[in-house]
Amino acid sequence: MAPAVVFVDGRFVDKHKAVVSVFDHGLLYGDGVFEGIRAYGGSVFRLNEHMKRLYDSAKYIHLSIPLSRHEFTEAVLETLRKNRLKDAYIRVVVTRGAGDLGVDPSLCKHPTVFIIAEPMTTALGPKEPRSVRLIIASLRRDAVDSTSHEIKSLNYLNTILAKIEAKNAGVDDAIFLDHRGFVSEASVTNVFIVKEGKVATPSSAAGILHGITRQRLIRLCSDLAIEVEERDVTPFELVTADEAFLAGTKSEILAVESVGGTRIGIASPGPLTKRIYAEFCKAVLRPEEGTPIYEAESVSV
Ligand code: PMP
């Protein structure tokens, strides 16, 4: 088995020796952006979308990534190859780089880039999706005119505090409301509800991250002729929905069993959740959904 290596600023380093400076503003201030990406069966799922979101996040925070998108994509693929991975979770991070102890980013001359790829097998399969119990977080999601979660930034304290609240309440996760009181998203997943055969998911106004899984599922619903709306969803609609599920790269699809102790629908997962899940299981393995890591058949891993 090849030793695990991490891409750090253009070099591949043994994972135990991969370090960044304690003066890095990513560490000191959460000043940076990242992506969490999956590879399924030798292909990186929706890699182009992840790269686009990474560069958009960086643009919004005035962070100039020192690699072209093509170079970055190649670096992700090479990290997977060096670690001989086919099924993996990939973490891509670009920080502001090392500066002084003040917040001023202009003193950080060189952004830090690292890519970690670890083996991860999918939970998707013939079995039903896992079910989770949720609460509504007491903290609101940051508004779109605040530190918007449309930026996939390293600043995850809003999320972490809600996760702590959920764990303290003895449940799996928390759903945020936005500053207006509408449903936003869960800690690291987007929310979908099903009511009378129709699917709805909160829109950008609710301060969500524009999830790549969310986008794929919206398309999947349309392909299956399931009506899907991006719109405001009230907490009442969530709690009284026939079904609800969460979607994200790492979590894949999770059925919502309860919110604040109230059961959602009759059974978790519900029938439409199961159908969407089954279709998504097939989608992730389709070659055209991803970017191949290895030239066809030329490398055995
Ligand atoms: N919202 C937040 C806050 C997240 O961190 C994630 C995980 N990236 C998601 C939603 C789901 O997005 P995606 O499907 O792109 O992983």
CSV table of C-alpha atoms and ligand atoms in Angstrom, one decimal:
chain,number,residue,atom,x,y,z
A,1,MET,CA,0.0,0.0,0.0
A,2,ALA,CA,1.4,3.4,-1.0
A,3,PRO,CA,2.1,5.8,1.9
A,4,ALA,CA,-0.6,8.4,2.2
A,5,VAL,CA,0.5,11.8,0.8
A,6,VAL,CA,-1.0,15.2,0.9
A,7,PHE,CA,-0.6,17.9,-1.7
A,8,VAL,CA,0.8,21.0,0.0
A,9,ASP,CA,1.7,24.1,-2.1
A,10,GLY,CA,2.7,22.1,-5.2
A,11,ARG,CA,4.5,19.2,-3.4
A,12,PHE,CA,3.3,15.8,-2.2
A,13,VAL,CA,4.2,15.3,1.4
A,14,ASP,CA,3.8,12.3,3.7
A,15,LYS,CA,0.5,12.8,5.5
A,16,HIS,CA,2.3,12.9,8.9
A,17,LYS,CA,4.6,15.7,7.7
A,18,ALA,CA,1.9,17.8,6.0
A,19,VAL,CA,1.8,21.1,8.0
A,20,VAL,CA,0.8,24.7,7.6
A,21,SER,CA,2.2,27.8,9.4
A,22,VAL,CA,0.7,28.8,12.8
A,23,PHE,CA,0.7,32.3,11.2
A,24,ASP,CA,-1.7,31.1,8.4
A,25,HIS,CA,-4.8,33.2,8.4
A,26,GLY,CA,-6.8,30.1,7.6
A,27,LEU,CA,-6.0,28.9,11.1
A,28,LEU,CA,-5.9,32.3,12.9
A,29,TYR,CA,-9.1,33.7,11.4
A,30,GLY,CA,-10.9,31.0,9.3
A,31,ASP,CA,-9.8,33.1,6.3
A,32,GLY,CA,-10.0,30.7,3.4
A,33,VAL,CA,-12.2,28.5,1.2
A,34,PHE,CA,-12.6,24.8,0.8
A,35,GLU,CA,-14.4,22.0,-1.0
A,36,GLY,CA,-15.5,18.5,0.1
A,37,ILE,CA,-15.6,16.2,-2.9
A,38,ARG,CA,-16.3,12.5,-3.5
A,39,ALA,CA,-14.8,9.9,-5.9
A,40,TYR,CA,-16.9,6.9,-6.7
A,41,GLY,CA,-15.5,3.9,-8.6
A,42,GLY,CA,-12.5,5.8,-10.0
A,43,SER,CA,-14.4,8.9,-11.1
A,44,VAL,CA,-14.6,12.3,-9.2
A,45,PHE,CA,-18.3,13.1,-8.9
A,46,ARG,CA,-19.2,16.5,-10.4
A,47,LEU,CA,-15.6,17.8,-10.1
A,48,ASN,CA,-16.1,20.7,-12.4
A,49,GLU,CA,-19.0,22.1,-10.3
A,50,HIS,CA,-16.8,21.8,-7.2
A,51,MET,CA,-14.0,23.6,-8.9
A,52,LYS,CA,-16.3,26.3,-10.1
A,53,ARG,CA,-17.7,26.8,-6.5
A,54,LEU,CA,-14.2,26.9,-5.1
A,55,TYR,CA,-13.2,29.7,-7.5
A,56,ASP,CA,-16.4,31.6,-6.9
A,57,SER,CA,-15.9,31.4,-3.1
A,58,ALA,CA,-12.4,32.6,-3.5
A,59,LYS,CA,-13.4,35.5,-5.8
A,60,TYR,CA,-16.0,36.6,-3.3
A,61,ILE,CA,-13.4,36.9,-0.5
A,62,HIS,CA,-10.8,38.5,-2.8
A,63,LEU,CA,-8.5,35.5,-2.6
A,64,SER,CA,-6.5,34.8,-5.7
A,65,ILE,CA,-5.9,31.1,-6.1
A,66,PRO,CA,-2.3,30.6,-7.3
A,67,LEU,CA,-3.3,27.8,-9.7
A,68,SER,CA,-5.4,27.8,-12.8
A,69,ARG,CA,-8.6,25.8,-12.7
A,70,HIS,CA,-7.1,23.3,-15.0
A,71,GLU,CA,-4.0,23.0,-12.9
A,72,PHE,CA,-6.1,22.6,-9.7
A,73,THR,CA,-8.2,19.9,-11.3
A,74,GLU,CA,-5.1,18.1,-12.3
A,75,ALA,CA,-3.7,18.4,-8.8
A,76,VAL,CA,-6.9,16.9,-7.3
A,77,LEU,CA,-6.6,13.9,-9.8
A,78,GLU,CA,-2.9,13.5,-9.1
A,79,THR,CA,-3.5,13.4,-5.3
A,80,LEU,CA,-6.0,10.6,-5.9
A,81,ARG,CA,-3.5,8.8,-8.1
A,82,LYS,CA,-0.6,9.1,-5.8
A,83,ASN,CA,-2.8,7.7,-3.0
A,84,ARG,CA,-4.1,5.0,-5.4
A,85,LEU,CA,-7.7,5.8,-4.6
A,86,LYS,CA,-10.9,5.0,-6.5
A,87,ASP,CA,-13.5,5.7,-3.7
A,88,ALA,CA,-12.5,8.6,-1.7
A,89,TYR,CA,-13.4,11.8,0.1
A,90,ILE,CA,-11.3,14.7,-1.0
A,91,ARG,CA,-10.7,17.9,0.9
A,92,VAL,CA,-9.5,20.9,-1.0
A,93,VAL,CA,-8.4,24.0,1.0
A,94,VAL,CA,-7.1,27.4,0.0
A,95,THR,CA,-6.2,29.7,2.8
A,96,ARG,CA,-5.1,33.3,2.8
A,97,GLY,CA,-1.6,32.1,3.8
A,98,ALA,CA,0.8,33.2,6.4
A,99,GLY,CA,0.7,36.8,7.6
A,100,ASP,CA,1.1,38.6,10.9
A,101,LEU,CA,-1.2,38.5,13.9
A,102,GLY,CA,-3.5,41.2,12.6
A,103,VAL,CA,-6.5,40.5,10.4
A,104,ASP,CA,-5.3,42.5,7.4
A,105,PRO,CA,-5.2,40.0,4.5
A,106,SER,CA,-3.0,42.2,2.4
A,107,LEU,CA,0.0,41.1,4.5
A,108,CYS,CA,-0.5,37.5,3.4
A,109,LYS,CA,1.5,37.2,0.3
A,110,HIS,CA,1.1,33.5,-0.6
A,111,PRO,CA,-2.2,31.6,-0.3
A,112,THR,CA,-1.7,28.1,1.0
A,113,VAL,CA,-3.2,25.3,-1.1
A,114,PHE,CA,-3.6,21.7,0.2
A,115,ILE,CA,-5.5,18.7,-1.0
A,116,ILE,CA,-6.2,15.7,1.2
A,117,ALA,CA,-7.7,12.5,-0.2
A,118,GLU,CA,-8.7,9.6,2.0
A,119,PRO,CA,-10.4,6.3,1.3
A,120,MET,CA,-14.1,6.5,1.7
A,121,THR,CA,-16.7,4.0,0.6
A,122,THR,CA,-20.2,5.0,-0.1
A,123,ALA,CA,-23.2,4.4,2.1
A,124,LEU,CA,-25.3,4.5,-1.0
A,125,GLY,CA,-26.5,1.0,-2.0
A,126,PRO,CA,-29.4,-1.4,-2.1
A,127,LYS,CA,-30.2,-0.7,1.6
A,128,GLU,CA,-32.5,2.2,2.6
A,129,PRO,CA,-31.0,5.6,3.4
A,130,ARG,CA,-30.1,6.1,7.0
A,131,SER,CA,-32.5,8.2,9.1
A,132,VAL,CA,-31.5,11.1,11.4
A,133,ARG,CA,-33.2,12.9,14.2
A,134,LEU,CA,-32.9,16.7,14.2
A,135,ILE,CA,-33.7,19.8,16.2
A,136,ILE,CA,-34.1,23.3,15.0
A,137,ALA,CA,-31.0,25.2,16.1
A,138,SER,CA,-31.5,28.2,18.4
A,139,LEU,CA,-28.8,30.0,16.3
A,140,ARG,CA,-29.9,31.5,13.0
A,141,ARG,CA,-28.0,30.9,9.7
A,142,ASP,CA,-25.9,33.9,8.8
A,143,ALA,CA,-27.8,36.1,6.4
A,144,VAL,CA,-26.8,36.5,2.7
A,145,ASP,CA,-25.7,40.0,3.4
A,146,SER,CA,-23.6,38.8,6.4
A,147,THR,CA,-20.9,36.1,6.2
A,148,SER,CA,-23.1,34.3,3.7
A,149,HIS,CA,-22.9,30.5,3.6
A,150,GLU,CA,-23.0,30.8,-0.2
A,151,ILE,CA,-19.2,31.2,0.3
A,152,LYS,CA,-17.8,27.8,1.2
A,153,SER,CA,-15.4,29.4,3.7
A,154,LEU,CA,-13.3,28.0,6.5
A,155,ASN,CA,-15.5,29.9,9.0
A,156,TYR,CA,-17.8,27.1,10.2
A,157,LEU,CA,-18.4,28.3,13.8
A,158,ASN,CA,-22.1,29.0,13.0
A,159,THR,CA,-22.4,25.3,12.0
A,160,ILE,CA,-20.3,23.9,14.8
A,161,LEU,CA,-22.3,25.7,17.5
A,162,ALA,CA,-25.5,24.1,16.1
A,163,LYS,CA,-23.9,20.7,15.9
A,164,ILE,CA,-22.9,21.0,19.6
A,165,GLU,CA,-26.5,22.0,20.4
A,166,ALA,CA,-27.8,19.0,18.5
A,167,LYS,CA,-25.4,16.6,20.3
A,168,ASN,CA,-26.3,18.1,23.7
A,169,ALA,CA,-30.0,17.5,22.8
A,170,GLY,CA,-29.1,13.8,22.1
A,171,VAL,CA,-30.0,14.0,18.3
A,172,ASP,CA,-27.9,13.8,15.1
A,173,ASP,CA,-28.0,17.3,13.7
A,174,ALA,CA,-29.7,20.7,13.7
A,175,ILE,CA,-31.6,22.6,11.0
A,176,PHE,CA,-31.0,26.3,10.8
A,177,LEU,CA,-33.7,28.9,10.2
A,178,ASP,CA,-32.6,32.0,8.3
A,179,HIS,CA,-32.8,35.5,9.6
A,180,ARG,CA,-36.4,35.7,8.6
A,181,GLY,CA,-37.5,32.5,10.3
A,182,PHE,CA,-37.7,30.3,7.2
A,183,VAL,CA,-35.9,26.9,7.0
A,184,SER,CA,-32.3,27.3,5.7
A,185,GLU,CA,-30.2,24.2,5.8
A,186,ALA,CA,-28.8,21.6,8.2
A,187,SER,CA,-25.2,21.8,9.5
A,188,VAL,CA,-23.5,20.4,6.4
A,189,THR,CA,-26.5,19.4,4.2
A,190,ASN,CA,-29.3,21.0,2.2
A,191,VAL,CA,-32.9,20.3,3.2
A,192,PHE,CA,-35.7,18.9,1.1
A,193,ILE,CA,-39.4,18.3,2.1
A,194,VAL,CA,-42.0,16.3,0.3
A,195,LYS,CA,-45.7,17.2,0.6
A,196,GLU,CA,-48.5,15.6,-1.5
A,197,GLY,CA,-46.0,14.2,-4.0
A,198,LYS,CA,-44.2,17.5,-4.5
A,199,VAL,CA,-40.7,18.3,-3.5
A,200,ALA,CA,-39.5,21.7,-2.1
A,201,THR,CA,-36.1,22.9,-1.0
A,202,PRO,CA,-35.1,26.3,0.4
A,203,SER,CA,-33.9,28.8,-2.1
A,204,SER,CA,-30.8,31.0,-2.1
A,205,ALA,CA,-32.6,33.7,-0.1
A,206,ALA,CA,-32.5,31.4,3.0
A,207,GLY,CA,-28.7,31.7,3.2
A,208,ILE,CA,-27.9,28.2,2.0
A,209,LEU,CA,-24.7,26.9,0.5
A,210,HIS,CA,-25.6,26.1,-3.1
A,211,GLY,CA,-25.1,22.4,-2.6
A,212,ILE,CA,-23.9,20.4,-5.5
A,213,THR,CA,-25.8,17.3,-4.3
A,214,ARG,CA,-28.9,19.6,-4.0
A,215,GLN,CA,-28.5,20.8,-7.6
A,216,ARG,CA,-28.1,17.2,-8.9
A,217,LEU,CA,-31.2,16.1,-7.0
A,218,ILE,CA,-33.3,19.0,-8.4
A,219,ARG,CA,-32.3,17.8,-11.9
A,220,LEU,CA,-33.0,14.2,-10.9
A,221,CYS,CA,-36.5,15.1,-9.7
A,222,SER,CA,-37.2,16.9,-12.9
A,223,ASP,CA,-36.0,13.9,-14.9
A,224,LEU,CA,-38.3,11.7,-12.9
A,225,ALA,CA,-41.2,14.2,-13.5
A,226,ILE,CA,-41.4,14.9,-9.8
A,227,GLU,CA,-42.4,18.5,-9.3
A,228,VAL,CA,-39.6,20.3,-7.4
A,229,GLU,CA,-39.7,23.9,-6.2
A,230,GLU,CA,-36.9,26.1,-4.8
A,231,ARG,CA,-38.8,28.4,-2.4
A,232,ASP,CA,-39.2,29.6,1.1
A,233,VAL,CA,-40.1,26.7,3.5
A,234,THR,CA,-41.6,27.5,6.9
A,235,PRO,CA,-40.8,25.5,10.0
A,236,PHE,CA,-44.5,24.4,10.0
A,237,GLU,CA,-44.1,23.0,6.5
A,238,LEU,CA,-41.0,21.1,7.6
A,239,VAL,CA,-42.6,19.5,10.7
A,240,THR,CA,-45.8,18.6,8.9
A,241,ALA,CA,-44.2,17.4,5.7
A,242,ASP,CA,-45.0,13.8,4.5
A,243,GLU,CA,-41.2,13.2,4.2
A,244,ALA,CA,-38.0,15.2,4.5
A,245,PHE,CA,-34.4,14.4,3.6
A,246,LEU,CA,-31.0,16.0,3.7
A,247,ALA,CA,-28.4,15.9,1.0
A,248,GLY,CA,-24.7,16.6,0.8
A,249,THR,CA,-21.5,15.3,-0.6
A,250,LYS,CA,-20.2,13.5,2.5
A,251,SER,CA,-23.6,12.6,4.0
A,252,GLU,CA,-25.1,11.7,0.6
A,253,ILE,CA,-28.9,11.3,1.3
A,254,LEU,CA,-30.3,11.1,4.8
A,255,ALA,CA,-33.9,10.6,5.7
A,256,VAL,CA,-35.3,12.9,8.4
A,257,GLU,CA,-37.0,10.8,11.1
A,258,SER,CA,-38.0,13.6,13.5
A,259,VAL,CA,-37.5,17.3,14.1
A,260,GLY,CA,-37.6,18.5,17.7
A,261,GLY,CA,-39.1,15.2,18.8
A,262,THR,CA,-42.0,15.3,16.3
A,263,ARG,CA,-42.0,12.4,13.8
A,264,ILE,CA,-42.0,13.4,10.1
A,265,GLY,CA,-44.6,11.6,8.1
A,266,ILE,CA,-45.6,8.0,8.7
A,267,ALA,CA,-42.4,6.1,8.0
A,268,SER,CA,-38.7,7.2,7.6
A,269,PRO,CA,-37.5,6.9,4.9
A,270,GLY,CA,-40.7,7.8,3.0
A,271,PRO,CA,-41.5,6.4,-0.4
A,272,LEU,CA,-40.4,9.4,-2.5
A,273,THR,CA,-37.1,9.7,-0.5
A,274,LYS,CA,-36.4,6.0,-1.2
A,275,ARG,CA,-37.1,6.5,-4.9
A,276,ILE,CA,-34.9,9.6,-5.2
A,277,TYR,CA,-32.2,7.8,-3.2
A,278,ALA,CA,-32.3,4.8,-5.5
A,279,GLU,CA,-31.9,7.0,-8.6
A,280,PHE,CA,-29.1,8.9,-7.0
A,281,CYS,CA,-27.3,5.7,-6.2
A,282,LYS,CA,-27.3,4.9,-9.9
A,283,ALA,CA,-26.3,8.5,-10.9
A,284,VAL,CA,-23.1,8.7,-8.9
A,285,LEU,CA,-21.7,5.7,-10.8
A,286,ARG,CA,-22.4,7.0,-14.3
A,287,PRO,CA,-19.2,7.9,-16.0
A,288,GLU,CA,-20.6,11.1,-17.4
A,289,GLU,CA,-21.3,12.4,-13.9
A,290,GLY,CA,-17.6,12.7,-13.1
A,291,THR,CA,-14.0,13.1,-14.1
A,292,PRO,CA,-12.0,9.9,-14.5
A,293,ILE,CA,-9.0,9.6,-12.2
A,294,TYR,CA,-7.2,7.0,-14.2
A,295,GLU,CA,-6.9,6.5,-18.0
A,296,ALA,CA,-9.4,3.7,-18.8
A,297,GLU,CA,-8.0,0.3,-17.8
A,298,SER,CA,-4.3,1.5,-17.9
A,299,VAL,CA,-3.7,1.5,-14.2
A,300,SER,CA,-4.6,-1.2,-11.7
A,301,VAL,CA,-5.1,0.0,-8.2
B,1,PMP,N1,-24.5,23.2,3.3
B,1,PMP,C1,-23.4,23.3,4.0
B,1,PMP,C2,-23.2,24.3,5.0
B,1,PMP,C3,-22.3,22.4,3.7
B,1,PMP,O1,-21.2,22.5,4.3
B,1,PMP,C4,-22.5,21.4,2.7
B,1,PMP,C5,-21.4,20.4,2.4
B,1,PMP,N2,-20.6,20.9,1.4
B,1,PMP,C6,-23.8,21.4,2.0
B,1,PMP,C7,-24.8,22.3,2.4
B,1,PMP,C8,-24.0,20.4,0.9
B,1,PMP,O2,-23.3,20.8,-0.2
B,1,PMP,P1,-22.7,19.7,-1.3
B,1,PMP,O3,-23.8,18.9,-1.8
B,1,PMP,O4,-22.1,20.6,-2.3
B,1,PMP,O5,-21.7,18.9,-0.5
